[in-house]
Short mmCIF file of C-alpha atoms in Angstrom, two decimals:
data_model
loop_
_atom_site.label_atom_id
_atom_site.label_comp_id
_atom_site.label_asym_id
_atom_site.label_seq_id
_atom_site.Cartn_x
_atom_site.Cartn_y
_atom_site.Cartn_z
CA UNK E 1 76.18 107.11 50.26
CA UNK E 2 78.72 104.40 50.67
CA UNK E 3 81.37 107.41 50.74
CA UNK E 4 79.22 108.83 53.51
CA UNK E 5 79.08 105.41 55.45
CA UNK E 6 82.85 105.71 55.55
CA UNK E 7 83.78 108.84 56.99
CA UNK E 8 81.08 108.87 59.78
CA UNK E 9 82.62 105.41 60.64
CA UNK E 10 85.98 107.21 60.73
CA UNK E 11 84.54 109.82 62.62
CA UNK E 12 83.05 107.64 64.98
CA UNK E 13 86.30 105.39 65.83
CA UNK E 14 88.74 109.41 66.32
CA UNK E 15 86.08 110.90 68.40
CA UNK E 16 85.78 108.20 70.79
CA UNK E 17 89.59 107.01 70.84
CA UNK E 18 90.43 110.81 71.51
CA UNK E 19 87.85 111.44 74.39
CA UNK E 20 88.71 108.07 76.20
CA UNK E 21 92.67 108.38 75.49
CA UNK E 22 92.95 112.13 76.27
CA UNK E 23 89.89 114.08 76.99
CA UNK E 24 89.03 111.82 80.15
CA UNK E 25 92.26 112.97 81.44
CA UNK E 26 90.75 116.39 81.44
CA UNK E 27 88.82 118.28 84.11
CA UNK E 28 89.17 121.01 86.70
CA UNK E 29 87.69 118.44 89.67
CA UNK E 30 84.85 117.24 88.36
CA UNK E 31 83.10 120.32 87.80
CA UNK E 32 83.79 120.63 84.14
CA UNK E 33 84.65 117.46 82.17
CA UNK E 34 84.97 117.71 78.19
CA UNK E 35 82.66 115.65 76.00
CA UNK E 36 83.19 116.55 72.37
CA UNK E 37 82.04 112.89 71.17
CA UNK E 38 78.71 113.96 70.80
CA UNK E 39 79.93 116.30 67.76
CA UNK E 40 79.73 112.60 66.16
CA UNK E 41 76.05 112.07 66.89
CA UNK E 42 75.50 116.11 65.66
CA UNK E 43 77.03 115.69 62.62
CA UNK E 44 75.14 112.49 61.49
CA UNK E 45 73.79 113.07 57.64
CA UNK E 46 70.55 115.21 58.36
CA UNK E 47 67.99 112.90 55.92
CA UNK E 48 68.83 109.64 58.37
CA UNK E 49 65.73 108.08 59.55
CA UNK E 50 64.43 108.71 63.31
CA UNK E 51 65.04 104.60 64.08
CA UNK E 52 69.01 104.46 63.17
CA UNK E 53 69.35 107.94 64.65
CA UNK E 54 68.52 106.67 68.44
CA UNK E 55 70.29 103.06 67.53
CA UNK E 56 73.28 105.05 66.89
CA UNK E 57 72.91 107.46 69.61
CA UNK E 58 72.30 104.39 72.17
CA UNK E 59 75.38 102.61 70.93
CA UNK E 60 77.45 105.65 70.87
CA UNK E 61 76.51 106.38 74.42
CA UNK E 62 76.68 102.95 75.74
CA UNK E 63 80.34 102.90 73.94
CA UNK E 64 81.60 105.77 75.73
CA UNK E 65 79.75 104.35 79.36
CA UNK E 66 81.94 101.17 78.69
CA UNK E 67 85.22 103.14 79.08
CA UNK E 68 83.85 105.74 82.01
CA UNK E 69 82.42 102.71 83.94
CA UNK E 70 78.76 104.60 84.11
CA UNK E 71 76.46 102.34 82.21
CA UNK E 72 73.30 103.88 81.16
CA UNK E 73 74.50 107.61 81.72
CA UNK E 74 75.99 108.74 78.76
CA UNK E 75 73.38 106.44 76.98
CA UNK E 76 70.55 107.98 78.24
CA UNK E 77 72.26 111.60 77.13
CA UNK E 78 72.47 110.50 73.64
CA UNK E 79 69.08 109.14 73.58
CA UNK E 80 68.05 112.62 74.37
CA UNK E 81 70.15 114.35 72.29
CA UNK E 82 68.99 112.65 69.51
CA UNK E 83 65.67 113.47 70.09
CA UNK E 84 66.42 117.39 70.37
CA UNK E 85 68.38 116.92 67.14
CA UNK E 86 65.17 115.45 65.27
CA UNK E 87 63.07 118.56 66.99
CA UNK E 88 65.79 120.76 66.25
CA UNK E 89 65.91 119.96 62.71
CA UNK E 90 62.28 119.85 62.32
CA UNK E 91 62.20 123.76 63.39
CA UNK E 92 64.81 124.92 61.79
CA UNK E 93 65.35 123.28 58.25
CA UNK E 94 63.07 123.35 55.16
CA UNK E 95 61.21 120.10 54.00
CA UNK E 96 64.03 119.90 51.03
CA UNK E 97 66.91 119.90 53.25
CA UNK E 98 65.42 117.53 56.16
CA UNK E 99 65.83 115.12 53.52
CA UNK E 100 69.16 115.28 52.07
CA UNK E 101 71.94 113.21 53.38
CA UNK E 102 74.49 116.03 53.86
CA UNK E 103 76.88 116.38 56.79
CA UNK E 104 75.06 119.08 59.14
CA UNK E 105 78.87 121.10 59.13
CA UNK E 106 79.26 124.62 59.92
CA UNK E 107 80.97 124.56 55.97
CA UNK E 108 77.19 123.29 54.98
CA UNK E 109 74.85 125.35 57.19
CA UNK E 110 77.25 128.63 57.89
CA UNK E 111 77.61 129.81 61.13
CA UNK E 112 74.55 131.10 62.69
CA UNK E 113 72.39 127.64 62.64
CA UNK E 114 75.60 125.36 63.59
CA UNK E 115 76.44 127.74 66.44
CA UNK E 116 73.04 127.72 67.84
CA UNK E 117 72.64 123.63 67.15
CA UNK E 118 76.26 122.87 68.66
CA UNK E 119 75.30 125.31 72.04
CA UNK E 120 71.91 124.50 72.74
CA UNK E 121 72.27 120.22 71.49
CA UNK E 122 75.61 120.05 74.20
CA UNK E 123 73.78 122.08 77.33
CA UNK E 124 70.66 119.79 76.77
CA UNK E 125 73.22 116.70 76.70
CA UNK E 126 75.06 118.06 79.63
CA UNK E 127 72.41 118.55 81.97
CA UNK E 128 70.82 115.21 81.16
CA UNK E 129 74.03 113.59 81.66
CA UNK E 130 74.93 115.41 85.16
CA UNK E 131 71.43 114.72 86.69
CA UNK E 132 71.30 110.92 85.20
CA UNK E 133 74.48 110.84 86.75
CA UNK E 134 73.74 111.77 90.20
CA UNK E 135 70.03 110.54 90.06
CA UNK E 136 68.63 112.90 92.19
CA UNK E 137 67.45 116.81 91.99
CA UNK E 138 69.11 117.61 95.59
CA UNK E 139 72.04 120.26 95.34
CA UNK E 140 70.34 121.18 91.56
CA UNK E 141 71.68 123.78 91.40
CA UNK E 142 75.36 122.78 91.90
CA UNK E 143 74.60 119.65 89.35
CA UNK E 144 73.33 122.24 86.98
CA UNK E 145 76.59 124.40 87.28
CA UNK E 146 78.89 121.54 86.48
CA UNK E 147 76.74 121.10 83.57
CA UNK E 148 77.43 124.89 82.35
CA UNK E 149 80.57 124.64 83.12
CA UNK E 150 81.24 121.30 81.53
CA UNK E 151 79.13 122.39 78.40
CA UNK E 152 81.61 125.79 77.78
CA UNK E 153 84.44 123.87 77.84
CA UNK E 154 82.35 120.97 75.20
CA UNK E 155 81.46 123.80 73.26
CA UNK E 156 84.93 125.28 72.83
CA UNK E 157 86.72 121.85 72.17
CA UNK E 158 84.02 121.30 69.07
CA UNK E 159 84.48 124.69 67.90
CA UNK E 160 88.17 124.11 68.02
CA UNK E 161 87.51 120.76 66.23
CA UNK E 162 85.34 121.96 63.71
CA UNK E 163 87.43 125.01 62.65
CA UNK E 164 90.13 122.90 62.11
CA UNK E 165 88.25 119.97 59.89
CA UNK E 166 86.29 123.52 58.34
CA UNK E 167 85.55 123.07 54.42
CA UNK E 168 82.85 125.37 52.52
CA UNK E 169 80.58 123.82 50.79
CA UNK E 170 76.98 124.52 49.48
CA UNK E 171 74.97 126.16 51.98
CA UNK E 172 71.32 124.67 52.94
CA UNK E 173 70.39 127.47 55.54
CA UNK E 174 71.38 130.58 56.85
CA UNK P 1 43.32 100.83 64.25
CA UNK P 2 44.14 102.95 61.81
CA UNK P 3 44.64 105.90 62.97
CA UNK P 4 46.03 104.70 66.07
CA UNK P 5 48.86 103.39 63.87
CA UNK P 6 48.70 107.05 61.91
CA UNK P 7 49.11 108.65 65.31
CA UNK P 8 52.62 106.43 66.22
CA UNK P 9 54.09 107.14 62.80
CA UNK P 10 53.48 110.66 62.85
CA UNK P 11 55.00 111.23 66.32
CA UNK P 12 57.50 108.32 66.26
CA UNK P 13 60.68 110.61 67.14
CA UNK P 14 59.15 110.34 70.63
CA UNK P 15 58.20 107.59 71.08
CA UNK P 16 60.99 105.72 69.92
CA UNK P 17 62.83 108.78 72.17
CA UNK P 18 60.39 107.08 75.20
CA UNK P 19 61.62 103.42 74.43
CA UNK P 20 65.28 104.31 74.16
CA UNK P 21 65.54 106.17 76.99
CA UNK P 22 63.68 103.78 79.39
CA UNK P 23 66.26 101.68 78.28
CA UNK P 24 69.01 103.62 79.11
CA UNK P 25 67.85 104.43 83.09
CA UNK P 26 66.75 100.61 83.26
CA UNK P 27 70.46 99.70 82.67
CA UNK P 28 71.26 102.65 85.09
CA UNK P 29 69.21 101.44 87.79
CA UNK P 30 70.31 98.08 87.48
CA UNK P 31 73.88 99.42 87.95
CA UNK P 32 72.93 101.30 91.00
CA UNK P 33 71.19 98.46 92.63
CA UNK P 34 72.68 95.26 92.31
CA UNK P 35 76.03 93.67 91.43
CA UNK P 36 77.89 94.93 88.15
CA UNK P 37 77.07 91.99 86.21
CA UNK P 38 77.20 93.18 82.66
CA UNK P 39 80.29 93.48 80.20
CA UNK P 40 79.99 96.93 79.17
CA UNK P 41 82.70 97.99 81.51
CA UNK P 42 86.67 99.14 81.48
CA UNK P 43 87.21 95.26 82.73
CA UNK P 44 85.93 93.24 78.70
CA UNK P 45 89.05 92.89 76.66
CA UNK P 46 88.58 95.55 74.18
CA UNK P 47 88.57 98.34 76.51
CA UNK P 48 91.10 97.05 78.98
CA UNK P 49 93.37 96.56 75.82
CA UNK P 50 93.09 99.51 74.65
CA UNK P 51 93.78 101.47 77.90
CA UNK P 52 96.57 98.91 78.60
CA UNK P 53 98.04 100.36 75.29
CA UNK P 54 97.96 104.03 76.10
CA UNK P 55 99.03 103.06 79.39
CA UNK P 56 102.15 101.74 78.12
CA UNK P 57 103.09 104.94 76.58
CA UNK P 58 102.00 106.88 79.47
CA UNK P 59 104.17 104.73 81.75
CA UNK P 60 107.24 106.70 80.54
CA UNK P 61 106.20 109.84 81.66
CA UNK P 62 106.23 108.28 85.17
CA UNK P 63 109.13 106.30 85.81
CA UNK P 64 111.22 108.70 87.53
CA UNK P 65 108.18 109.63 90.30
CA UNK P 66 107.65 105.64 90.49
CA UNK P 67 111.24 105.15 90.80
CA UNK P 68 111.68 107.58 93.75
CA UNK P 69 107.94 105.71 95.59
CA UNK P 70 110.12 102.73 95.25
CA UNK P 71 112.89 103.92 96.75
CA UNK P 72 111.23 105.38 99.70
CA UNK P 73 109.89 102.20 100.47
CA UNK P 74 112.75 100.18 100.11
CA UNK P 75 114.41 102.31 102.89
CA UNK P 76 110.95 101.95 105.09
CA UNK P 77 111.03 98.34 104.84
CA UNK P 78 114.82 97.85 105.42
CA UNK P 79 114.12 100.11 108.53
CA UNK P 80 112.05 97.85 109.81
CA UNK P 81 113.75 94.58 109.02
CA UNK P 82 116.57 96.09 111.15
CA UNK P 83 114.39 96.10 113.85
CA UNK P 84 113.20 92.05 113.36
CA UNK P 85 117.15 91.46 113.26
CA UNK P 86 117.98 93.68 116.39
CA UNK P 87 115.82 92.23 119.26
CA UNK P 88 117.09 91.83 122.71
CA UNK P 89 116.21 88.45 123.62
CA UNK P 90 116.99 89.19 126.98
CA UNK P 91 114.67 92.04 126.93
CA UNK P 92 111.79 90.80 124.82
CA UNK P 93 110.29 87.25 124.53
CA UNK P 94 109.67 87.31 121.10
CA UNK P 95 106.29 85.33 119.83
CA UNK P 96 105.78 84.40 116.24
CA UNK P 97 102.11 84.57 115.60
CA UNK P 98 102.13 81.83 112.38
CA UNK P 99 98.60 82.68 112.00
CA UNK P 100 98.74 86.47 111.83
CA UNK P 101 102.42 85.70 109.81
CA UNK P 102 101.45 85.46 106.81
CA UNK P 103 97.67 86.03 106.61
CA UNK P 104 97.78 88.73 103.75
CA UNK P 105 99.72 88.32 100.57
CA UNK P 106 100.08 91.04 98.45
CA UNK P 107 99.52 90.86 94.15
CA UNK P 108 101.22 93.53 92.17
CA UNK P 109 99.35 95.21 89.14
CA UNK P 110 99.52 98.09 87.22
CA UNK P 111 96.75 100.36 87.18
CA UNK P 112 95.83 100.61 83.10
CA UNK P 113 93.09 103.63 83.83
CA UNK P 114 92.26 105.54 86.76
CA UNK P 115 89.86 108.80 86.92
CA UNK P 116 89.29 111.54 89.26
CA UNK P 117 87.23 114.19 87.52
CA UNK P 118 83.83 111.87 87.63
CA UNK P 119 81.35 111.69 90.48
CA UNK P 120 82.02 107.81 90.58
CA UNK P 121 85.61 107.27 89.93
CA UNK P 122 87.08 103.26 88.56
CA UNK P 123 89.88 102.43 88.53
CA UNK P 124 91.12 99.31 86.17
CA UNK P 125 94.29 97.08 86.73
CA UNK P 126 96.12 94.46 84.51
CA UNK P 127 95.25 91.64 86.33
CA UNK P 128 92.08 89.36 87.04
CA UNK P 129 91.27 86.04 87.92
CA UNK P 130 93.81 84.23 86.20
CA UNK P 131 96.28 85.69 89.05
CA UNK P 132 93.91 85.57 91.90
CA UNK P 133 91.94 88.12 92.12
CA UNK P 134 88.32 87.82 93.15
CA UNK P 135 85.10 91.18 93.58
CA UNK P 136 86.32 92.39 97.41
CA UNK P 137 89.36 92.66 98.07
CA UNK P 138 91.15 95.79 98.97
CA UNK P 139 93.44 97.44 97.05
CA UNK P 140 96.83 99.56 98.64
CA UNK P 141 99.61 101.52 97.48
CA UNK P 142 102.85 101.35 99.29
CA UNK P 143 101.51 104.80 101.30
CA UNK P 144 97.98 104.39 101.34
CA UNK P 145 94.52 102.73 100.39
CA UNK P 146 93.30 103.17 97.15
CA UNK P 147 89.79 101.30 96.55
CA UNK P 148 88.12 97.72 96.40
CA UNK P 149 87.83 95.22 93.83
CA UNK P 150 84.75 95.33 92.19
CA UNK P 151 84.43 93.09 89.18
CA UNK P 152 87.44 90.88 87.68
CA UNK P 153 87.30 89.40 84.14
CA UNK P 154 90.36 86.91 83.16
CA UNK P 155 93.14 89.37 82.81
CA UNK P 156 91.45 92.76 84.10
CA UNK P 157 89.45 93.73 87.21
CA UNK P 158 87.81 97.07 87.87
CA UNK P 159 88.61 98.60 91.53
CA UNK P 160 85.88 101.31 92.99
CA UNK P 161 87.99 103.91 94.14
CA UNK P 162 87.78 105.73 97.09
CA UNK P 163 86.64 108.11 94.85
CA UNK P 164 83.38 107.05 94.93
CA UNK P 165 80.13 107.90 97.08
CA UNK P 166 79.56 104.48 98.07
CA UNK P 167 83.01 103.19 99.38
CA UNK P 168 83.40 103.07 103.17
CA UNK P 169 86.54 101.93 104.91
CA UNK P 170 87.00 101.42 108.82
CA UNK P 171 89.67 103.50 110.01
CA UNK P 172 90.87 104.31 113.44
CA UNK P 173 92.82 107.45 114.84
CA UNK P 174 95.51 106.04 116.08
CA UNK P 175 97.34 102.83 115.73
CA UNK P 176 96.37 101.52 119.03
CA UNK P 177 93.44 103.42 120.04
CA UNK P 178 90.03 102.54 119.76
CA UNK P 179 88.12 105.08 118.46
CA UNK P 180 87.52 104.58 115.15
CA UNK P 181 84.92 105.87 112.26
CA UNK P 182 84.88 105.41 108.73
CA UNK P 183 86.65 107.01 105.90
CA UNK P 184 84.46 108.30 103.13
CA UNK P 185 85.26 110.75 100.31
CA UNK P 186 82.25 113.41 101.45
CA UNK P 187 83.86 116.19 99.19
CA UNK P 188 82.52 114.42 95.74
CA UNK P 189 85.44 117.20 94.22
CA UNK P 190 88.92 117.15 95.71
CA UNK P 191 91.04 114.60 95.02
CA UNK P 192 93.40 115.07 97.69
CA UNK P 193 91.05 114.94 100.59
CA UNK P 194 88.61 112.84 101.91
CA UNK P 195 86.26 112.61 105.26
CA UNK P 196 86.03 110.51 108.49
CA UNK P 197 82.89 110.07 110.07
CA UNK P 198 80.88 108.95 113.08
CA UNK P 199 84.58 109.55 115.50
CA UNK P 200 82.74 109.79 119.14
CA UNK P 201 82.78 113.39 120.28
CA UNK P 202 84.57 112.77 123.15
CA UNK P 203 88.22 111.73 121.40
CA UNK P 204 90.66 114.55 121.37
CA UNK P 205 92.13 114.98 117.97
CA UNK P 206 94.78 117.62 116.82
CA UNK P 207 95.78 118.69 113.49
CA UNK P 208 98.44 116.19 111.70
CA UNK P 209 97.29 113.73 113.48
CA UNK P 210 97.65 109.91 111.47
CA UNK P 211 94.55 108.12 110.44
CA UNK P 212 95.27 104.36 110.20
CA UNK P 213 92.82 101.23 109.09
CA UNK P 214 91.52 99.12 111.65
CA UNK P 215 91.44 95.79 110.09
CA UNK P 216 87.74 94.86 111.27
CA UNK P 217 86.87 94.13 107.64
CA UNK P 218 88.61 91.61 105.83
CA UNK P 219 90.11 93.94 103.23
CA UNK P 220 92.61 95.80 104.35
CA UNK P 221 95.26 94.48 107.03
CA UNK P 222 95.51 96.82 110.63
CA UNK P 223 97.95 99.69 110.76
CA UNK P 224 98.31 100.90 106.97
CA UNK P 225 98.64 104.74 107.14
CA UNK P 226 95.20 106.78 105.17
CA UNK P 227 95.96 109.89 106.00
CA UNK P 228 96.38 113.01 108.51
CA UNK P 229 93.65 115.16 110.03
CA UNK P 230 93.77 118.76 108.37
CA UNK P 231 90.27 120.15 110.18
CA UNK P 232 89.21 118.54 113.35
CA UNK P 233 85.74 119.08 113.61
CA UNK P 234 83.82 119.73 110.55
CA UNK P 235 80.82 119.40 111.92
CA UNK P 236 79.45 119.73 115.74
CA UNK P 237 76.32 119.80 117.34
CA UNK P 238 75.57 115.45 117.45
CA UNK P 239 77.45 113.01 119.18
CA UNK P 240 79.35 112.42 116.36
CA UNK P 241 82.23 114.51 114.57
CA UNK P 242 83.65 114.52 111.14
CA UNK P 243 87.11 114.86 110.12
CA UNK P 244 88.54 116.10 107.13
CA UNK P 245 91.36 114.49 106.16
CA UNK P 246 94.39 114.91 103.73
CA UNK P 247 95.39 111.50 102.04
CA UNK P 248 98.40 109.77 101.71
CA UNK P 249 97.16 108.12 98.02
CA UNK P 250 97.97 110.41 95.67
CA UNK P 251 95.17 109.25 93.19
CA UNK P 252 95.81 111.65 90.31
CA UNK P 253 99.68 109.57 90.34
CA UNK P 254 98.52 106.01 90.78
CA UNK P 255 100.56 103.88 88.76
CA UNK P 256 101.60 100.13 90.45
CA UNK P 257 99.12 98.92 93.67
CA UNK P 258 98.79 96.34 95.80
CA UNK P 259 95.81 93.69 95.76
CA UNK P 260 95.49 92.76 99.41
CA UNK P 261 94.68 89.04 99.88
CA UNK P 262 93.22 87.81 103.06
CA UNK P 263 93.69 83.86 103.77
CA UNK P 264 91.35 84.07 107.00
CA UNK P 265 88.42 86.42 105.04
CA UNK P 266 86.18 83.22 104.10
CA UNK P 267 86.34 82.14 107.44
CA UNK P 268 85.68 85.75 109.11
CA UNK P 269 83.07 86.17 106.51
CA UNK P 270 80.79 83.26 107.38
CA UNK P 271 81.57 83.36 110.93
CA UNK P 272 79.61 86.57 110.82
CA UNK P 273 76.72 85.30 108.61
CA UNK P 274 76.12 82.57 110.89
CA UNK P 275 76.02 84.92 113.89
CA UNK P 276 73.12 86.58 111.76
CA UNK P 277 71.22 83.86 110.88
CA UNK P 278 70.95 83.10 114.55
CA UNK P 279 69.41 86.37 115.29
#
């Protein structure tokens, strides 16, 4: 548990050092902008209870608004992907596994379900974000492009990120 | 009671998703709306620090461009001081404004993080109100305008860019000309250009044409060179047109500025707000 404590801390401080230090510096205009910080939030021990969950998301968002200078945006993103996470593991996971306190890692859950969490938890994120951001529905459908686009390039980075940090362990699903 | 309390616990993901997120668009709102007054920005210590830190490294990788800005405006400026020394008395009767002399000083700082890529670009600088600098005052590079202060903490201050959708500056075509609109970005993607608006249909512009401030508002002094005209008329069909223009700030480079400081702006400024109070 403690052990656990540790490395999410650790994973907490990289992701957000590397997507303020070098991953804000990235972007083609501001159509597609790379957010791989909320791999931290996905990758949270899957038994943790629904209250710390959205305390954690909140602070991780309103961490990340303090260096973009958007209060409340990338707060309100986490919120929300927090609460598709709890859905998400509610559908997909078995009553045993919703309450261990393993790393949801594509080593733990194999390909299939971490592909599917990763794409669908960073487009739900992304749009959020991009219409939070720009507060209204006018030009949707351009707001809702950026948020493709910018959820591709997301997607990539954590694939990148995760094949890199990739260790098989037991597996909980298919 | 009961099973009103049953009924929270067993869908408490959303409500608790309800609470938190209420929370999250209350602090966006209050963004939107009223003066930045919170410290969860680039200008509290820890995250000015730590940009000031990856700054410093950064800093190498532009010292020849900065080196080659600064030499191009040495030249400018000893081109002009050749001009103070050369007057023709004879010709000219030369009158020293002292007001107008020196009514702006100028603070160096080093911009510690800058953006482009976001809807609402920041940009943060090294120094706050322990050198000066106060929320509204304008910010310049030695070829161009960059933003406005917006908040200042004791050794950091955040500037809104002119990257941003609600930044307006007062421009004016020419140097001596009146017609003037006001420079917005309008693209909301392109770094390298931005938009005039509401210039009188009536002005005849042409392509390279300067773009200069007018120094109505108290930020910026007259004459500093935004930009040139790339497209005319973007727009036709009111009694306004819009110009898109190609700016001299080359954002995605920023690396020193100038905070513009206006001796005469409290005056001008309450000047004005008396005139309104007597309407």
């Amino acid at each position: 548990m403690n052990n656990n404590f540790i490395s999410n801390l650790l994973r907490f401080l990289i992701l957000i050092l590397i997507q303020v230090g070098l991953f804000k510096n990235m972007g083609y205009y501001n159509l597609a902008i790379p957010l791989p910080y909320i791999l931290f939030i996905l990758l949270l021990p899957i038994g943790i209870s629904n209250f710390s969950l959205f305390v954690i998301a909140l602070i991780t968002g309103l961490t990340v608004d303090a260096f973009y200078d958007s209060i409340g945006v990338h707060a309100a993103a986490c919120v929300m992907l927090a609460w598709f996470r709890i859905f998400f593991h509610r559908i997909t996971l078995d009553i045993d596994a919703q309450e261990s306190s393993s790393t949801p890692s594509w080593g733990n859950m194999g390909f299939k379900w971490f592909g599917t969490y990763v794409v669908f938890s960073t487009l739900i994120h992304h749009t959020v974000l991009f219409l939070v951001e720009v507060f209204s529905f006018r030009n949707f459908a351009y707001t809702l492009f950026g948020a493709i686009l910018s959820s591709i390039f997301t997607i990539i980075l954590i694939f990148i990120i995760s094949v890199i940090t990739y260790r098989r362990k037991s597996r909980l699903a298919n | 009671m009961r099973n009103l309390w049953l009924f929270l616990v067993r869908y408490n993901a959303f409500f608790l998703f309800i609470l938190f997120f209420m929370f999250s668009i209350v602090l966006v709102i209050r963004n939107n709306n009223f003066q930045r007054a919170s410290f969860i920005n680039s200008s509290n210590v820890v995250v000015g620090s730590y940009f000031e830190k990856i700054n410093s490294w950064k800093a190498y990788l532009a010292l020849a461009d900065d080196n080659k800005a600064l030499l191009e405006e040495n030249a400018h400026l000893r081109k002009q001081l050749q001009n103070f020394r050369a007057i023709d008395t004879t010709v000219h009767v030369h009158l020293v404004d002292s007001i107008e002399q020196d009514r702006y000083t100028f603070t160096v700082a080093t911009v510690v993080n800058n953006s482009i890529h976001q809807r609402s670009n920041y940009i943060t600088l090294d120094k706050g109100s322990r050198e000066g600098i106060h929320p509204n005052m304008g910010v310049i590079t030695s070829n161009g305008v960059v933003g406005i202060v917006q908040q200042v903490s004791e050794n950091f201050s955040t500037v809104r860019s002119l990257l941003h959708p609600d930044i307006r500056i007062s421009v004016s075509l020419d140097s001596v000309s009146d017609a003037f609109g006001s420079l917005v970005w309008g693209s909301n993607t392109d770094s390298r250009f931005a938009m005039v608006r509401d210039i009188p249909n009536h002005v005849k512009i042409r392509i390279g044409q300067p773009i200069f401030t007018s120094g109505y508002s108290t930020l910026f002094p007259k004459g500093i060179k935004v930009g040139h005209v790339v497209e005319p008329e973007v727009t036709s069909g009111e009694s306004f047109k819009d110009i898109r223009v190609l700016l001299t700030t080359d954002f995605a480079k920023l690396h020193h500025v100038y905070v513009v400081k206006d001796k005469l702006a409290e005056e001008k400024v309450s000047l004005e707000a008396s005139h309104k109070e007597n309407e």
